[in-house]
Tab-separated table of C-alpha atoms in Angstrom:
chain	number	residue	atom	x	y	z
A	297	MET	CA	-78.387	42.880	15.946
A	298	ALA	CA	-76.006	45.314	17.589
A	299	LEU	CA	-72.741	45.651	15.736
A	300	GLN	CA	-69.894	44.699	18.007
A	301	VAL	CA	-66.849	46.914	17.605
A	302	ILE	CA	-63.360	46.650	19.039
A	303	LYS	CA	-61.501	49.870	19.754
A	304	LEU	CA	-57.845	49.958	18.794
A	305	ASP	CA	-55.334	52.020	20.716
A	306	PHE	CA	-52.433	52.541	18.334
A	307	ALA	CA	-50.726	55.149	20.515
A	308	ALA	CA	-50.342	52.713	23.420
A	309	TYR	CA	-48.131	50.474	21.292
A	310	GLU	CA	-45.907	53.187	19.851
A	311	PRO	CA	-42.372	53.180	21.253
A	312	LYS	CA	-41.624	56.266	23.365
A	313	LEU	CA	-39.365	58.734	21.569
A	314	THR	CA	-37.797	61.980	22.686
A	315	PRO	CA	-38.970	64.967	20.579
A	316	GLU	CA	-35.588	65.130	18.804
A	317	ALA	CA	-35.690	61.413	17.979
A	318	GLN	CA	-39.296	61.760	16.799
A	319	ALA	CA	-38.310	64.646	14.522
A	320	ALA	CA	-35.398	62.644	13.099
A	321	PHE	CA	-37.669	59.635	12.493
A	322	ASP	CA	-40.393	61.723	10.814
A	323	LYS	CA	-37.830	63.454	8.599
A	324	TRP	CA	-36.271	60.115	7.647
A	325	ARG	CA	-39.483	58.278	6.949
A	326	ALA	CA	-41.104	60.993	4.784
A	327	LEU	CA	-39.178	59.770	1.717
A	328	TYR	CA	-40.189	56.141	2.238
A	329	ASP	CA	-43.815	57.026	2.943
A	330	ASP	CA	-43.812	58.946	-0.315
A	331	MET	CA	-42.328	55.977	-2.157
A	332	ALA	CA	-44.926	53.651	-0.653
A	333	HIS	CA	-47.640	56.064	-1.730
A	334	HIS	CA	-46.377	56.070	-5.316
A	335	CYS	CA	-46.098	52.287	-5.303
A	336	ARG	CA	-49.722	51.975	-4.196
A	337	GLN	CA	-50.860	54.471	-6.802
A	338	ALA	CA	-49.087	52.295	-9.361
A	339	SER	CA	-51.008	49.336	-7.816
A	340	CYS	CA	-47.819	47.729	-6.609
A	341	TRP	CA	-49.103	47.003	-3.113
A	342	THR	CA	-46.704	44.176	-2.392
A	343	TRP	CA	-43.641	46.355	-2.754
A	344	ALA	CA	-45.335	49.106	-0.742
A	345	GLY	CA	-46.043	46.562	1.992
A	346	GLU	CA	-42.410	45.493	1.965
A	347	LEU	CA	-41.328	49.106	2.269
A	348	THR	CA	-43.750	49.752	5.144
A	349	TYR	CA	-42.559	46.644	6.942
A	350	ARG	CA	-38.990	47.917	6.712
A	351	VAL	CA	-39.899	51.393	7.912
A	352	ASN	CA	-41.731	49.761	10.834
A	353	GLY	CA	-38.442	47.982	11.530
A	354	VAL	CA	-37.378	51.258	13.164
A	355	LYS	CA	-40.229	50.925	15.646
A	356	ARG	CA	-39.356	47.299	16.316
A	357	MET	CA	-35.755	48.259	17.035
A	358	CYS	CA	-36.833	51.227	19.175
A	359	ARG	CA	-38.591	48.814	21.520
A	360	THR	CA	-35.308	47.071	22.249
A	361	VAL	CA	-33.445	50.179	23.481
A	362	PRO	CA	-34.069	52.242	26.651
A	363	GLN	CA	-37.215	54.373	26.539
A	364	PRO	CA	-37.673	57.154	25.661
A	365	VAL	CA	-35.375	56.626	22.682
A	366	SER	CA	-32.646	59.279	22.519
A	367	GLU	CA	-31.583	61.045	19.358
A	368	GLU	CA	-28.261	59.183	19.457
A	369	HIS	CA	-30.022	55.798	19.544
A	370	MET	CA	-32.347	56.894	16.770
A	371	ARG	CA	-29.409	57.797	14.537
A	372	VAL	CA	-27.869	54.349	15.054
A	373	ILE	CA	-31.214	52.633	14.445
A	374	LEU	CA	-31.940	54.577	11.267
A	375	SER	CA	-28.541	53.821	9.750
A	376	SER	CA	-28.748	50.139	10.676
A	377	VAL	CA	-32.265	49.833	9.238
A	378	GLU	CA	-31.035	51.390	6.018
A	379	GLN	CA	-28.116	48.948	5.854
A	380	PHE	CA	-29.840	45.845	7.191
A	381	TYR	CA	-32.914	46.143	5.003
A	382	SER	CA	-31.022	47.821	2.128
A	383	LEU	CA	-33.713	50.410	1.598
A	384	PRO	CA	-33.558	52.002	-1.827
A	385	VAL	CA	-32.695	55.697	-1.837
A	386	ALA	CA	-33.500	58.017	-4.731
A	387	GLY	CA	-30.548	59.530	-6.579
A	388	GLU	CA	-28.028	59.024	-9.358
A	389	GLU	CA	-26.093	56.432	-7.374
A	390	ASN	CA	-29.149	54.187	-7.359
A	391	PRO	CA	-30.618	54.181	-10.867
A	392	ARG	CA	-32.602	51.014	-10.199
A	393	ASN	CA	-34.862	52.722	-7.687
A	394	PRO	CA	-38.183	50.846	-7.945
A	395	VAL	CA	-40.195	54.027	-7.572
A	396	VAL	CA	-38.351	55.643	-10.459
A	397	ALA	CA	-38.916	52.476	-12.472
A	398	LEU	CA	-42.605	52.455	-11.606
A	399	MET	CA	-43.187	56.066	-12.538
A	400	ALA	CA	-41.191	55.966	-15.785
B	263	MET	CA	-39.596	41.618	-5.256
B	264	ALA	CA	-41.139	39.459	-2.573
B	265	SER	CA	-44.733	38.441	-3.073
B	266	GLY	CA	-47.436	38.976	-0.488
B	267	VAL	CA	-48.768	36.251	1.739
B	268	LYS	CA	-52.195	34.931	0.930
B	269	ILE	CA	-53.801	33.395	4.008
B	270	GLU	CA	-56.418	30.890	2.964
B	271	GLU	CA	-59.059	29.129	4.975
B	272	HIS	CA	-57.605	25.685	4.405
B	273	GLN	CA	-54.418	26.864	6.135
B	274	PHE	CA	-56.178	28.045	9.297
B	275	ARG	CA	-56.005	24.708	11.050
B	276	VAL	CA	-52.336	24.161	10.191
B	277	THR	CA	-51.405	27.685	11.264
B	278	LEU	CA	-53.291	27.267	14.537
B	279	ASP	CA	-51.546	23.970	15.278
B	280	HIS	CA	-48.219	25.573	14.416
B	281	SER	CA	-48.772	28.538	16.747
B	282	ALA	CA	-49.859	26.220	19.567
B	283	ALA	CA	-46.870	23.927	19.040
B	284	HIS	CA	-44.524	26.893	19.422
B	285	PHE	CA	-46.574	28.757	22.055
B	286	ARG	CA	-46.650	31.816	19.822
B	287	LEU	CA	-49.071	34.495	18.817
B	288	MET	CA	-49.183	35.185	15.110
B	289	GLY	CA	-51.609	36.436	12.558
B	290	GLY	CA	-52.080	38.054	9.216
B	291	ILE	CA	-53.634	40.998	7.480
B	292	GLN	CA	-55.134	40.758	4.008
B	293	TRP	CA	-55.576	44.092	2.258
B	294	TYR	CA	-58.414	44.256	-0.251
B	295	GLY	CA	-59.198	46.874	-2.865
B	296	PRO	CA	-62.632	47.687	-4.306
B	297	SER	CA	-64.139	44.446	-5.545
B	298	ALA	CA	-63.304	43.499	-9.103
B	299	ILE	CA	-66.410	41.325	-9.373
B	300	GLU	CA	-69.801	42.519	-8.236
B	301	ASN	CA	-70.964	41.145	-4.865
B	302	MET	CA	-67.602	39.519	-4.244
B	303	PRO	CA	-65.794	41.817	-1.782
B	304	GLN	CA	-62.816	39.452	-1.533
B	305	SER	CA	-62.121	39.452	-5.272
B	306	ASN	CA	-59.360	42.062	-5.257
B	307	LEU	CA	-56.575	40.998	-2.920
B	308	LEU	CA	-53.853	43.653	-2.989
B	309	ASP	CA	-51.361	42.351	-0.480
B	310	GLY	CA	-51.085	40.005	2.469
B	311	ARG	CA	-48.664	40.028	5.327
B	312	LEU	CA	-48.038	38.091	8.508
B	313	TRP	CA	-47.331	39.578	11.921
B	314	TYR	CA	-45.803	37.928	14.954
B	315	SER	CA	-46.677	40.123	17.930
B	316	THR	CA	-49.347	42.546	19.060
B	317	GLU	CA	-46.909	45.435	18.557
B	318	GLU	CA	-46.191	44.370	14.992
B	319	PHE	CA	-49.910	44.113	14.322
B	320	HIS	CA	-50.501	47.656	15.591
B	321	ASP	CA	-47.518	48.924	13.564
B	322	ALA	CA	-48.827	47.381	10.354
B	323	LEU	CA	-52.441	48.459	10.772
B	324	GLY	CA	-51.488	51.853	12.169
B	325	SER	CA	-49.200	52.749	9.278
B	326	MET	CA	-51.872	51.754	6.762
B	327	TRP	CA	-54.438	53.869	8.573
B	328	ARG	CA	-51.994	56.774	8.612
B	329	TYR	CA	-51.562	56.356	4.856
B	330	CYS	CA	-55.353	56.311	4.370
B	331	GLN	CA	-55.736	59.484	6.438
B	332	GLU	CA	-53.035	61.247	4.426
B	333	HIS	CA	-54.680	60.287	1.139
B	334	PRO	CA	-58.386	60.076	2.031
B	335	ASP	CA	-59.719	60.161	-1.535
B	336	THR	CA	-57.067	58.238	-3.412
B	337	HIS	CA	-55.881	55.516	-1.023
B	338	GLY	CA	-57.473	52.777	-3.147
B	339	LEU	CA	-58.143	50.489	-0.203
B	340	ASP	CA	-61.536	48.985	0.499
B	341	HIS	CA	-61.191	46.836	3.594
B	342	ALA	CA	-58.869	44.452	5.368
B	343	LEU	CA	-59.403	41.061	6.923
B	344	ILE	CA	-57.398	40.378	10.039
B	345	TYR	CA	-56.727	36.926	11.428
B	346	ALA	CA	-55.147	36.101	14.762
B	347	PHE	CA	-53.805	32.676	15.698
B	348	ASP	CA	-53.099	32.626	19.411
B	349	GLY	CA	-51.235	29.586	20.671
B	350	ARG	CA	-49.468	31.143	23.644
B	351	ALA	CA	-51.279	29.004	26.197
B	352	GLY	CA	-50.582	25.849	24.194
B	353	THR	CA	-54.204	25.753	23.074
B	354	ILE	CA	-55.575	27.080	19.819
B	355	LYS	CA	-57.555	30.296	19.721
B	356	PHE	CA	-58.759	31.847	16.505
B	357	HIS	CA	-59.997	35.354	15.738
B	358	ALA	CA	-61.155	37.081	12.579
B	359	TYR	CA	-61.859	40.786	12.154
B	360	LEU	CA	-62.952	43.243	9.515
B	361	TRP	CA	-61.236	46.619	9.289
B	362	LYS	CA	-62.198	49.578	7.098
B	363	PRO	CA	-60.325	52.821	6.375
B	364	GLU	CA	-63.417	54.898	7.227
B	365	THR	CA	-63.408	53.658	10.811
B	366	GLY	CA	-59.696	53.186	11.187
B	367	ASP	CA	-59.319	52.929	14.947
B	368	THR	CA	-61.937	50.222	15.347
B	369	MET	CA	-62.438	46.777	13.925
B	370	GLN	CA	-65.349	44.434	13.848
B	371	PRO	CA	-65.239	40.770	14.914
B	372	LEU	CA	-66.295	38.280	12.255
B	373	ASP	CA	-68.082	34.995	12.747
B	374	TYR	CA	-66.334	32.613	10.474
B	375	GLY	CA	-68.378	30.173	8.416
B	376	ARG	CA	-67.803	29.377	4.781
B	377	ALA	CA	-70.991	27.357	4.223
B	378	VAL	CA	-72.961	30.331	5.537
B	379	ASP	CA	-74.193	32.697	2.867
B	380	PRO	CA	-73.027	36.128	4.114
B	381	LEU	CA	-76.020	37.796	2.452
B	382	ASP	CA	-78.310	35.429	4.334
B	383	ARG	CA	-76.403	35.113	7.567
B	384	TYR	CA	-79.373	34.981	9.958
B	385	ASN	CA	-82.205	33.437	7.992
B	386	SER	CA	-80.605	30.194	6.904
B	387	TYR	CA	-80.028	26.805	8.515
B	388	PRO	CA	-76.217	27.064	8.393
B	389	GLY	CA	-76.583	30.471	10.053
B	390	CYS	CA	-78.549	28.911	12.934
B	391	ILE	CA	-75.960	26.153	13.282
B	392	LEU	CA	-73.132	28.683	13.284
B	393	ASP	CA	-74.809	30.708	16.036
B	394	ALA	CA	-75.344	27.573	18.098
B	395	LEU	CA	-71.715	26.549	17.616
B	396	LEU	CA	-70.391	29.974	18.552
B	397	ALA	CA	-72.463	30.000	21.746
B	398	GLN	CA	-70.600	26.932	23.040
B	399	ASN	CA	-67.722	26.967	25.463
B	400	LYS	CA	-66.418	23.498	24.660
B	401	ALA	CA	-66.981	20.630	22.245
B	402	VAL	CA	-70.457	19.107	22.545
B	403	LYS	CA	-72.302	16.296	20.822
B	404	ALA	CA	-73.517	16.967	17.289
B	405	SER	CA	-77.090	16.226	18.340
B	406	THR	CA	-76.782	18.829	21.109
B	407	VAL	CA	-75.727	21.459	18.570
B	408	VAL	CA	-78.817	20.676	16.515
B	409	LYS	CA	-80.998	20.731	19.635
B	410	ARG	CA	-79.703	24.189	20.507
B	411	ALA	CA	-80.060	25.467	16.941
B	412	LEU	CA	-83.689	24.304	16.719
B	413	PRO	CA	-85.222	27.168	18.770
B	414	LEU	CA	-83.235	29.656	16.636
B	415	ALA	CA	-84.576	28.116	13.433
B	416	VAL	CA	-88.135	28.034	14.776
B	417	LYS	CA	-87.895	31.665	15.834
B	418	ARG	CA	-86.349	32.911	12.591
B	419	PHE	CA	-88.359	31.043	9.964
B	420	GLY	CA	-90.484	28.611	11.917
B	421	ALA	CA	-93.875	29.114	10.387
B	422	GLY	CA	-95.156	26.351	8.125
B	423	ALA	CA	-92.720	23.559	8.993
B	424	SER	CA	-92.668	21.010	11.774
B	425	ASP	CA	-89.845	20.692	14.293
B	426	GLU	CA	-88.875	17.389	12.644
B	427	THR	CA	-88.372	19.110	9.291
B	428	HIS	CA	-86.217	21.765	10.930
B	429	THR	CA	-84.188	19.105	12.743
B	430	VAL	CA	-83.451	17.193	9.544
B	431	LEU	CA	-82.421	20.329	7.696
B	432	LEU	CA	-80.274	21.484	10.622
B	433	HIS	CA	-78.576	18.082	10.730
B	434	ASN	CA	-77.817	18.352	7.027
B	435	ALA	CA	-76.425	21.863	7.472
B	436	LEU	CA	-74.207	20.739	10.350
B	437	LYS	CA	-72.919	17.724	8.413
B	438	THR	CA	-72.027	19.916	5.438
B	439	MET	CA	-70.267	22.437	7.646
B	440	MET	CA	-68.301	19.733	9.474
B	441	GLN	CA	-67.008	18.480	6.142
B	442	THR	CA	-66.225	21.805	4.502
B	443	GLU	CA	-65.099	24.217	7.197
B	444	PRO	CA	-61.602	24.000	8.612
B	445	LEU	CA	-62.662	25.971	11.689
B	446	ILE	CA	-65.314	23.455	12.670
B	447	PHE	CA	-63.536	20.603	14.301
B	448	SER	CA	-65.135	17.247	15.078
B	449	ARG	CA	-63.882	14.227	16.916
B	450	ASP	CA	-65.413	10.815	17.714
B	451	ASP	CA	-65.578	9.945	21.395
B	452	PRO	CA	-66.253	6.271	22.257
B	453	SER	CA	-69.297	5.782	24.448
B	454	ASN	CA	-71.252	2.830	25.818
B	455	TYR	CA	-74.441	4.836	25.789
B	456	SER	CA	-74.588	5.276	22.035
B	457	PRO	CA	-75.877	2.511	19.737
B	458	THR	CA	-73.026	3.222	17.318
B	459	GLY	CA	-70.492	3.043	20.134
B	460	ARG	CA	-69.385	6.645	19.721
B	461	PHE	CA	-70.507	10.241	19.909
B	462	THR	CA	-69.400	12.889	17.452
B	463	MET	CA	-68.183	15.912	19.360
B	464	VAL	CA	-68.227	19.226	17.455
B	465	GLU	CA	-66.665	22.582	18.193
B	466	HIS	CA	-65.948	25.792	16.321
B	467	LEU	CA	-62.380	26.968	16.836
B	468	GLY	CA	-63.568	30.563	17.191
B	469	ILE	CA	-65.298	29.901	20.522
B	470	TYR	CA	-62.189	30.210	22.624
B	471	ASP	CA	-61.183	33.607	23.933
B	472	LYS	CA	-64.146	35.646	22.729
B	473	ASP	CA	-62.870	38.688	24.622
B	474	ALA	CA	-59.807	39.076	22.371
B	475	THR	CA	-57.214	38.951	25.140
B	476	TRP	CA	-54.505	38.794	22.492
B	477	LEU	CA	-55.074	42.510	21.882
B	478	SER	CA	-54.166	43.637	25.392
B	479	LYS	CA	-50.569	44.200	26.283
């Protein structure tokens, strides 16, 4: 019985970004990827999934603006994702950071 | 903290009807860790999440694969089950797939049957019935399903039993599956040619769209 396999092309579904916008996105998401990683290590997969869904919100918004996404658009999208999804940010102003709570 | 979405078999039919009623494509991913109970791979559900477009599906799976590549030894993920409910044409199409971190850019289609023992998928009567059902293109009479499953049963474990024995056991397997599996759908059609006045038409909801057109843009 031959094993049927379906090939997935993730790159084809990525929104097109200019190099500057891509750099801004990668820089911005590093923190949240790290938080998701710590959540998963603490076996809190639901919160990590929530976090990933919110980070992917950037990609969803990128598909609604002209392609390739400019750095200016990316800045607007990143700030609105942070506000709209109220992503937690590490620091003294946010002592209830779930990652800090998990690792304590 | 929001809780994950657990997609259960008994919800398949309702979700399919819902997606067809709204002409939408939707689906879900269930992330599983290493099994907590031996021989039960689905015993450690970590998280479940719905998606509502092909892009969203690729985003969700792609970011998990990226995470697994960044942490190859410590990602703690075993496999994922992916379901797609495609109602865009107003008809119901169901898909199920298995995804593993080791082969992240591919996934494997699953034949869905709960009464079928996965460890004995091919050499059992429910397995023969499931193969016969999945080979259909539309609903057919229950007796036709059995008739088509008979050669499979004879070929796979035919020795030592008559065709009549096989037929009875296949009928029993089909009846059990019709009553227990939400993906096997049966309907009574009135007919003058049947002594009971009706035929039971059976179909498996996974037979539509075998080429996974929902995946293409």
